[in-house]
CSV table of C-alpha atoms and ligand atoms in Angstrom, one decimal:
chain,number,residue,atom,x,y,z
D,10,ASP,CA,-21.2,-11.5,-8.8
D,11,LYS,CA,-19.6,-8.7,-10.8
D,12,ALA,CA,-22.6,-6.4,-10.6
D,13,ASN,CA,-22.3,-4.2,-13.7
D,14,TYR,CA,-18.5,-4.5,-14.0
D,15,ARG,CA,-16.6,-6.3,-16.6
D,16,HIS,CA,-14.2,-7.8,-14.0
D,17,PHE,CA,-14.2,-8.5,-10.3
D,18,MET,CA,-11.0,-6.3,-10.2
D,19,ALA,CA,-13.0,-3.3,-11.5
D,20,LYS,CA,-15.8,-3.9,-9.0
D,21,GLU,CA,-13.3,-4.3,-6.1
D,22,ILE,CA,-11.5,-1.1,-7.1
D,23,HIS,CA,-14.8,0.8,-7.1
D,24,GLU,CA,-15.9,-0.7,-3.8
D,25,GLN,CA,-13.0,0.9,-1.9
D,26,PRO,CA,-14.7,4.1,-0.6
D,27,GLU,CA,-17.4,1.9,0.9
D,28,VAL,CA,-15.3,-0.9,2.4
D,29,VAL,CA,-12.5,1.3,3.6
D,30,GLY,CA,-15.3,3.4,5.2
D,31,HIS,CA,-16.6,0.2,6.9
D,32,THR,CA,-13.1,-0.6,8.1
D,33,LEU,CA,-12.6,2.9,9.4
D,34,ALA,CA,-15.9,2.8,11.3
D,35,ARG,CA,-14.7,-0.3,13.1
D,36,TYR,CA,-11.4,1.3,14.2
D,37,VAL,CA,-12.2,4.9,15.2
D,38,ASN,CA,-14.9,6.6,17.3
D,39,MET,CA,-16.4,9.0,14.8
D,40,ALA,CA,-18.0,11.0,17.6
D,41,THR,CA,-14.8,11.7,19.4
D,42,ASP,CA,-12.2,11.4,16.6
D,43,GLN,CA,-10.2,8.9,18.6
D,44,VAL,CA,-8.9,5.5,17.7
D,45,ALA,CA,-10.8,2.6,19.1
D,46,LEU,CA,-9.4,-0.7,18.2
D,47,PRO,CA,-12.0,-3.5,18.1
D,48,ALA,CA,-9.9,-5.8,20.3
D,49,GLU,CA,-8.1,-5.2,23.6
D,50,LEU,CA,-4.3,-5.6,23.1
D,51,PRO,CA,-2.7,-7.9,25.6
D,52,PHE,CA,0.4,-5.7,25.9
D,53,ASP,CA,1.4,-2.1,26.5
D,54,PHE,CA,2.9,-0.3,23.5
D,55,SER,CA,5.2,1.6,25.8
D,56,LYS,CA,6.9,-1.7,26.7
D,57,ILE,CA,7.5,-2.7,23.0
D,58,GLY,CA,11.1,-2.2,21.8
D,59,ARG,CA,10.6,-3.1,18.2
D,60,VAL,CA,7.9,-4.2,15.8
D,61,SER,CA,8.4,-6.7,13.1
D,62,ILE,CA,6.0,-6.7,10.2
D,63,THR,CA,5.8,-9.7,7.9
D,64,ALA,CA,3.7,-10.5,4.8
D,65,CYS,CA,3.9,-11.4,1.1
D,66,GLY,CA,3.4,-9.4,-2.0
D,67,THR,CA,0.9,-6.6,-1.9
D,68,ALA,CA,0.3,-7.2,1.8
D,69,SER,CA,4.0,-6.6,2.5
D,70,TYR,CA,3.8,-3.2,0.7
D,71,ALA,CA,1.0,-2.3,3.1
D,72,GLY,CA,3.4,-3.2,5.9
D,73,PHE,CA,6.1,-1.2,4.3
D,74,VAL,CA,3.9,1.9,4.4
D,75,ALA,CA,3.0,1.2,8.0
D,76,LYS,CA,6.7,1.2,8.9
D,77,TYR,CA,6.8,4.9,8.1
D,78,TRP,CA,3.7,5.5,10.2
D,79,PHE,CA,4.9,3.5,13.3
D,80,GLU,CA,8.3,5.2,13.1
D,81,ARG,CA,6.8,8.7,12.8
D,82,PHE,CA,3.7,8.5,15.1
D,83,ALA,CA,5.1,6.2,17.8
D,84,ARG,CA,8.9,6.5,17.4
D,85,LEU,CA,8.9,2.7,17.3
D,86,PRO,CA,11.5,1.0,15.2
D,87,VAL,CA,10.0,-1.4,12.6
D,88,GLU,CA,11.5,-4.2,10.6
D,89,ILE,CA,9.6,-5.2,7.5
D,90,ASP,CA,10.3,-8.4,5.8
D,91,VAL,CA,8.7,-10.7,3.2
D,92,ALA,CA,7.6,-13.8,5.0
D,93,SER,CA,9.7,-16.2,2.8
D,94,GLU,CA,12.9,-14.4,4.1
D,95,PHE,CA,11.8,-13.8,7.6
D,96,ARG,CA,10.9,-17.4,8.3
D,97,TYR,CA,14.4,-18.7,7.4
D,98,ARG,CA,16.8,-15.9,8.3
D,99,GLU,CA,16.5,-16.7,12.1
D,100,ALA,CA,16.1,-13.1,13.0
D,101,PRO,CA,17.0,-12.4,16.6
D,102,LEU,CA,13.7,-11.4,18.2
D,103,ARG,CA,13.2,-10.1,21.7
D,104,LYS,CA,10.6,-11.9,23.9
D,105,GLY,CA,7.7,-9.5,24.6
D,106,ASP,CA,8.1,-7.5,21.4
D,107,LEU,CA,5.4,-7.3,18.8
D,108,ALA,CA,5.1,-9.0,15.4
D,109,ILE,CA,2.4,-8.1,13.0
D,110,PHE,CA,1.3,-10.4,10.1
D,111,ILE,CA,-0.7,-9.1,7.2
D,112,SER,CA,-2.7,-11.3,4.9
D,113,GLN,CA,-5.9,-11.1,2.9
D,114,SER,CA,-6.5,-14.8,2.7
D,115,GLY,CA,-5.0,-15.7,6.1
D,116,GLU,CA,-3.7,-18.9,4.5
D,117,THR,CA,-0.4,-17.8,2.9
D,118,ALA,CA,2.1,-20.6,3.8
D,119,ASP,CA,5.2,-18.4,4.3
D,120,THR,CA,3.3,-15.9,6.4
D,121,LEU,CA,1.8,-18.6,8.5
D,122,ALA,CA,5.3,-20.1,9.1
D,123,ALA,CA,6.6,-16.7,10.1
D,124,LEU,CA,3.8,-16.3,12.6
D,125,ARG,CA,4.6,-19.7,14.1
D,126,TYR,CA,8.3,-18.7,14.4
D,127,ALA,CA,7.5,-15.4,16.1
D,128,LYS,CA,5.1,-17.1,18.5
D,129,ALA,CA,7.8,-19.7,19.4
D,130,GLN,CA,10.1,-16.8,20.2
D,131,GLY,CA,7.7,-15.4,22.7
D,132,LEU,CA,6.5,-12.4,20.7
D,133,HIS,CA,3.1,-10.9,20.9
D,134,THR,CA,1.3,-11.4,17.6
D,135,ILE,CA,-1.3,-9.4,15.8
D,136,SER,CA,-2.7,-10.5,12.4
D,137,VAL,CA,-4.4,-8.1,10.0
D,138,VAL,CA,-6.5,-10.5,8.0
D,139,ASN,CA,-9.5,-10.3,5.7
D,140,VAL,CA,-10.7,-13.9,6.2
D,141,THR,CA,-11.3,-14.1,9.9
D,142,THR,CA,-11.9,-17.9,9.8
D,143,SER,CA,-8.4,-18.4,8.4
D,144,THR,CA,-5.5,-20.3,9.9
D,145,ILE,CA,-3.4,-17.1,10.4
D,146,ALA,CA,-6.4,-15.5,12.3
D,147,ARG,CA,-6.9,-18.6,14.4
D,148,GLU,CA,-3.2,-18.9,15.4
D,149,SER,CA,-2.5,-15.3,16.2
D,150,GLU,CA,-2.9,-13.7,19.7
D,151,THR,CA,-4.9,-10.8,18.4
D,152,VAL,CA,-6.9,-10.5,15.2
D,153,LEU,CA,-7.5,-7.1,13.7
D,154,PRO,CA,-9.7,-7.7,10.7
D,155,THR,CA,-10.0,-5.7,7.5
D,156,LEU,CA,-13.6,-5.4,6.4
D,157,ALA,CA,-13.0,-5.5,2.7
D,158,GLY,CA,-15.5,-8.3,2.1
D,159,PRO,CA,-14.6,-11.2,-0.3
D,160,GLU,CA,-11.9,-10.3,-2.7
D,161,ILE,CA,-12.2,-12.4,-5.8
D,162,GLY,CA,-9.8,-10.8,-8.3
D,163,VAL,CA,-6.4,-12.4,-7.9
D,164,ALA,CA,-4.8,-8.9,-7.9
D,165,SER,CA,-5.3,-7.5,-4.4
D,166,THR,CA,-6.9,-4.0,-4.4
D,167,LYS,CA,-9.5,-3.3,-1.7
D,168,ALA,CA,-7.8,-5.6,0.8
D,169,PHE,CA,-4.7,-3.5,0.4
D,170,THR,CA,-6.3,-0.2,1.2
D,171,CYS,CA,-8.3,-1.7,4.1
D,172,GLN,CA,-5.0,-3.1,5.4
D,173,LEU,CA,-3.6,0.4,5.3
D,174,MET,CA,-6.6,1.7,7.2
D,175,VAL,CA,-6.2,-0.9,10.0
D,176,LEU,CA,-2.4,-0.3,10.2
D,177,ALA,CA,-2.8,3.5,10.4
D,178,ALA,CA,-5.2,3.0,13.3
D,179,ILE,CA,-2.7,0.7,15.1
D,180,ALA,CA,0.1,3.1,14.5
D,181,ILE,CA,-1.9,6.0,15.9
D,182,ALA,CA,-2.9,3.9,19.0
D,183,ALA,CA,0.8,3.1,19.5
D,184,GLY,CA,1.8,6.8,19.2
D,185,LYS,CA,-0.9,7.6,21.9
D,186,ALA,CA,0.2,4.8,24.2
D,187,ARG,CA,3.8,5.8,24.0
D,188,GLY,CA,3.1,9.5,24.6
D,189,GLU,CA,4.4,10.5,21.2
D,190,LEU,CA,1.1,11.8,20.0
D,191,SER,CA,-1.1,14.3,21.9
D,192,ASP,CA,-4.9,14.2,22.0
D,193,GLU,CA,-4.8,17.0,19.4
D,194,ASP,CA,-2.4,15.0,17.2
D,195,GLU,CA,-4.7,12.0,17.4
D,196,THR,CA,-7.8,14.1,16.5
D,197,LYS,CA,-6.0,15.5,13.5
D,198,LEU,CA,-4.9,12.1,12.3
D,199,VAL,CA,-8.3,10.5,12.8
D,200,GLN,CA,-10.0,13.3,11.0
D,201,ALA,CA,-7.6,12.7,8.0
D,202,LEU,CA,-8.6,9.0,8.0
D,203,VAL,CA,-12.3,10.0,8.0
D,204,GLU,CA,-11.7,11.9,4.8
D,205,VAL,CA,-10.4,8.9,2.9
D,206,PRO,CA,-13.7,7.5,1.5
D,207,ARG,CA,-14.6,10.8,0.0
D,208,LEU,CA,-11.0,11.3,-1.4
D,209,MET,CA,-11.1,7.8,-2.9
D,210,SER,CA,-14.4,8.7,-4.7
D,211,ALA,CA,-12.7,11.8,-6.1
D,212,ALA,CA,-9.8,9.6,-7.3
D,213,LEU,CA,-12.2,7.2,-9.0
D,214,ALA,CA,-13.6,10.1,-11.0
D,215,LEU,CA,-10.2,10.3,-12.7
D,216,GLU,CA,-10.9,7.0,-14.4
D,217,PRO,CA,-11.6,8.3,-18.0
D,218,GLN,CA,-8.3,10.2,-18.0
D,219,ILE,CA,-6.4,7.1,-16.7
D,220,GLU,CA,-8.1,4.8,-19.2
D,221,LYS,CA,-6.9,7.0,-22.0
D,222,LEU,CA,-3.4,7.1,-20.6
D,223,ALA,CA,-3.5,3.2,-20.4
D,224,ARG,CA,-3.5,3.1,-24.2
D,225,ASP,CA,-0.1,4.6,-24.2
D,226,ILE,CA,1.2,2.5,-21.4
D,227,ALA,CA,0.0,-0.6,-23.2
D,228,LYS,CA,2.5,0.1,-26.0
D,229,SER,CA,5.5,-0.1,-23.6
D,230,ARG,CA,7.8,-2.9,-22.9
D,231,ASP,CA,8.9,-1.7,-19.5
D,232,VAL,CA,7.5,0.8,-17.0
D,233,LEU,CA,9.3,2.4,-14.0
D,234,TYR,CA,7.5,3.6,-10.9
D,235,LEU,CA,9.2,6.0,-8.5
D,236,GLY,CA,8.2,7.5,-5.1
D,237,ARG,CA,9.7,8.7,-1.9
D,238,GLY,CA,8.5,8.3,1.7
D,239,THR,CA,5.3,6.3,1.9
D,240,SER,CA,5.0,6.8,-1.9
D,241,TYR,CA,8.0,4.4,-2.3
D,242,PRO,CA,6.1,1.3,-1.2
D,243,LEU,CA,3.2,2.5,-3.3
D,244,ALA,CA,5.6,2.6,-6.3
D,245,LEU,CA,6.5,-1.0,-5.6
D,246,GLU,CA,2.8,-1.9,-5.4
D,247,GLY,CA,2.1,0.0,-8.7
D,248,ALA,CA,4.8,-2.0,-10.5
D,249,LEU,CA,3.6,-5.3,-9.0
D,250,LYS,CA,0.0,-4.6,-10.0
D,251,LEU,CA,1.0,-3.7,-13.6
D,252,LYS,CA,3.3,-6.7,-14.2
D,253,GLU,CA,1.0,-9.3,-12.7
D,254,ILE,CA,-2.1,-8.4,-14.7
D,255,SER,CA,-0.8,-6.9,-17.9
D,256,TYR,CA,2.5,-8.9,-18.2
D,257,ILE,CA,4.4,-5.6,-19.0
D,258,HIS,CA,7.7,-5.6,-17.1
D,259,ALA,CA,7.6,-3.0,-14.4
D,260,GLU,CA,9.8,-2.0,-11.5
D,261,GLY,CA,9.3,0.2,-8.5
D,262,TYR,CA,12.2,2.2,-7.0
D,263,ALA,CA,12.8,4.7,-4.3
D,264,ALA,CA,13.2,7.9,-6.4
D,265,GLY,CA,16.5,8.7,-4.8
D,266,GLU,CA,17.9,5.4,-6.1
D,267,LEU,CA,17.4,6.4,-9.7
D,268,LYS,CA,20.9,7.6,-10.2
D,269,HIS,CA,22.3,4.4,-8.6
D,270,GLY,CA,21.5,2.3,-11.6
D,271,PRO,CA,18.0,2.4,-13.1
D,272,ILE,CA,18.6,5.7,-14.8
D,273,ALA,CA,20.5,3.7,-17.4
D,274,LEU,CA,17.2,2.3,-18.6
D,275,ILE,CA,15.6,5.7,-19.4
D,276,ASP,CA,15.0,6.5,-23.0
D,277,GLU,CA,12.1,7.9,-25.1
D,278,THR,CA,10.2,4.6,-25.0
D,279,MET,CA,10.2,4.3,-21.2
D,280,PRO,CA,7.2,5.6,-19.2
D,281,VAL,CA,8.1,6.6,-15.7
D,282,VAL,CA,5.2,6.8,-13.3
D,283,VAL,CA,6.1,9.3,-10.5
D,284,ILE,CA,3.9,9.2,-7.4
D,285,ALA,CA,4.5,12.6,-5.8
D,286,PRO,CA,1.9,14.3,-3.6
D,287,TYR,CA,3.1,17.8,-2.6
D,288,ASP,CA,4.7,16.7,0.7
D,289,ARG,CA,8.0,17.3,2.5
D,290,VAL,CA,10.0,15.2,0.0
D,291,PHE,CA,8.3,16.6,-3.1
D,292,GLU,CA,11.1,18.9,-4.2
D,293,LYS,CA,13.5,16.0,-4.0
D,294,THR,CA,11.3,13.9,-6.3
D,295,VAL,CA,11.1,16.9,-8.7
D,296,SER,CA,14.8,16.8,-9.1
D,297,ASN,CA,14.6,13.1,-9.9
D,298,MET,CA,11.9,13.8,-12.5
D,299,GLN,CA,14.2,16.4,-14.1
D,300,GLU,CA,16.8,13.7,-14.5
D,301,VAL,CA,14.3,11.5,-16.2
D,302,ALA,CA,13.1,14.3,-18.4
D,303,ALA,CA,16.6,15.3,-19.4
D,304,ARG,CA,17.0,11.8,-20.9
D,305,GLY,CA,13.8,11.8,-22.8
D,306,GLY,CA,11.9,9.6,-20.4
D,307,ARG,CA,8.1,10.0,-20.5
D,308,ILE,CA,6.8,11.1,-17.2
D,309,VAL,CA,3.4,10.2,-15.8
D,310,LEU,CA,3.0,12.4,-12.7
D,311,MET,CA,0.5,11.5,-10.0
D,312,THR,CA,0.2,14.6,-7.7
D,313,ASP,CA,-2.1,17.3,-6.4
D,314,ALA,CA,-2.8,20.8,-7.7
D,315,HIS,CA,0.1,22.3,-5.7
D,316,GLY,CA,2.5,19.6,-7.0
D,317,ALA,CA,1.3,20.1,-10.6
D,318,ARG,CA,2.0,23.8,-10.3
D,319,GLU,CA,5.4,23.3,-8.8
D,320,ALA,CA,6.6,20.4,-11.0
D,321,THR,CA,8.9,22.1,-13.5
D,322,VAL,CA,9.0,19.2,-15.9
D,323,GLU,CA,7.2,18.3,-19.1
D,324,SER,CA,5.1,15.3,-18.4
D,325,LEU,CA,3.3,12.9,-20.8
D,326,GLU,CA,0.3,13.1,-18.4
D,327,THR,CA,-0.4,14.7,-15.0
D,328,ILE,CA,-3.0,13.1,-12.9
D,329,VAL,CA,-4.2,15.6,-10.4
D,330,LEU,CA,-5.6,14.3,-7.1
D,331,PRO,CA,-7.4,16.4,-4.5
D,332,ASP,CA,-5.4,18.0,-1.7
D,333,MET,CA,-5.1,15.8,1.4
D,334,PRO,CA,-3.1,15.3,4.6
D,335,ALA,CA,0.2,13.5,3.9
D,336,THR,CA,-0.8,10.5,6.2
D,337,VAL,CA,-3.6,9.4,3.8
D,338,THR,CA,-1.9,9.7,0.4
D,339,PRO,CA,-0.9,6.0,0.2
D,340,LEU,CA,-4.6,5.0,0.6
D,341,VAL,CA,-5.9,7.5,-2.0
D,342,TYR,CA,-3.0,7.3,-4.5
D,343,ALA,CA,-3.5,3.5,-4.6
D,344,VAL,CA,-6.7,4.1,-6.6
D,345,PRO,CA,-5.1,5.7,-9.8
D,346,VAL,CA,-2.2,3.2,-9.5
D,347,GLN,CA,-4.7,0.3,-9.5
D,348,LEU,CA,-6.8,1.8,-12.3
D,349,LEU,CA,-3.8,2.3,-14.5
D,350,ALA,CA,-2.8,-1.4,-14.2
D,351,TYR,CA,-6.4,-2.5,-14.7
D,352,HIS,CA,-7.0,-0.5,-17.9
D,353,THR,CA,-3.6,-1.3,-19.3
D,354,ALA,CA,-4.4,-5.0,-18.8
D,355,VAL,CA,-7.8,-4.7,-20.4
D,356,ILE,CA,-6.3,-3.1,-23.4
D,357,MET,CA,-3.6,-5.9,-23.6
D,358,GLY,CA,-6.5,-8.4,-23.5
D,359,THR,CA,-5.2,-10.5,-20.6
D,360,ASP,CA,-7.3,-12.4,-18.1
D,361,VAL,CA,-7.5,-9.6,-15.6
D,362,ASP,CA,-9.2,-11.5,-12.8
D,363,GLN,CA,-7.2,-14.7,-13.2
D,364,PRO,CA,-3.7,-13.9,-14.5
D,365,ARG,CA,-1.6,-16.7,-15.8
D,366,ASN,CA,0.5,-18.7,-13.3
D,367,LEU,CA,-1.0,-17.0,-10.3
D,368,ALA,CA,-3.3,-18.2,-7.5
D,369,LYS,CA,-5.4,-16.2,-5.1
D,370,SER,CA,-4.2,-18.0,-2.1
D,371,VAL,CA,-0.6,-19.3,-2.0
D,372,THR,CA,-0.8,-22.2,0.5
D,373,VAL,CA,2.5,-23.8,-0.6
D,374,GLU,CA,5.9,-22.1,-0.2
I,22,LIG,C1,-0.8,-9.1,-5.6
I,22,LIG,C2,-1.3,-10.1,-4.7
I,22,LIG,C3,-0.3,-10.9,-3.9
I,22,LIG,C4,-0.8,-11.1,-2.5
I,22,LIG,C5,0.1,-12.1,-1.7
I,22,LIG,C6,-0.3,-12.3,-0.3
I,22,LIG,O1,-1.9,-8.4,-6.2
I,22,LIG,O2,-2.5,-10.3,-4.5
I,22,LIG,O3,0.9,-10.4,-4.0
I,22,LIG,O4,-0.8,-9.9,-1.9
I,22,LIG,O5,0.1,-13.3,-2.4
I,22,LIG,O6,-1.5,-12.9,-0.2
I,22,LIG,P1,-2.3,-12.8,1.2
I,22,LIG,O7,-2.6,-11.4,1.5
I,22,LIG,O8,-3.5,-13.6,1.0
I,22,LIG,O9,-1.4,-13.4,2.3
């Protein structure tokens, strides 16, 4: 049931501190600040040459964030692909490498087909699934569950952040096994993950400000989302969330791609949501924001106090999140991104939990 919420989606957004905390507790040892995966992996990460990550929609964006983590923590090359492409492009795969499949439902037809293809090629397979009785869970070598609980709203919210938590734990485990992370590095990263539920609660407290902003967004025909680094997949997720429930056209772009085309769209009517925690690419994103501002674009900046101080551009609205380690920004910034889509859709009067033309589980290709 919806408890006291108007929609399942609202309930599921608000459940995130709790369910991400449950997921965390299953993947780390809180007493020692070490990663402790709930299943023994039947391979050694130091023998893996390449990881291929496959999923659809929001789950694929979780995989896209994880690519940055695997490459940084474990120096392991990652290919990320949407399942409908992966299954037909006959990717050359090396026997003994690793393929990871991410799915809330565990029944997505294209993801399942991709899993079967990877298995047939002799790869180790891990599925990150929410429904542990699902076909994808049953058919994969190792199942690493998300503990999001049932997700009823068609738009994925809590499953996404729980997927990120599981993937972060796997990436840290890989970094340890490959000797790329020291014990100290691991402790620091795990301590950052432990902060996530509290940080998410702080992000949820920004809801009144975001609800007000949504009135403005609801008047737009198009919205652009920009980000760099792990905020780039989050920009893609923000655009997907907004378009699927509010039916407002939205696109996500790597901020650095702005001048390669989408900048032509910018005018006074176009909100541009910039996801930019104060991190090592922040300054680069600021220069993209300046390009938007110079053309009259209306900037919605999601950042932290340091970023808000350093951003030398006029914004329509600045949403200030707490300071946090760079690793966990995709999990926490997901919250304002989801809330903005949700409140915009509520104002538009759409069927938030059951958007037109969409199904919760896509069992046909
Ligand atoms: C978007 C959304 C979809 C799903 C996609 C994959 O909010 O929910 O994009 O993420 O259909 O579904 P699963 O994770 O069940 O494989």
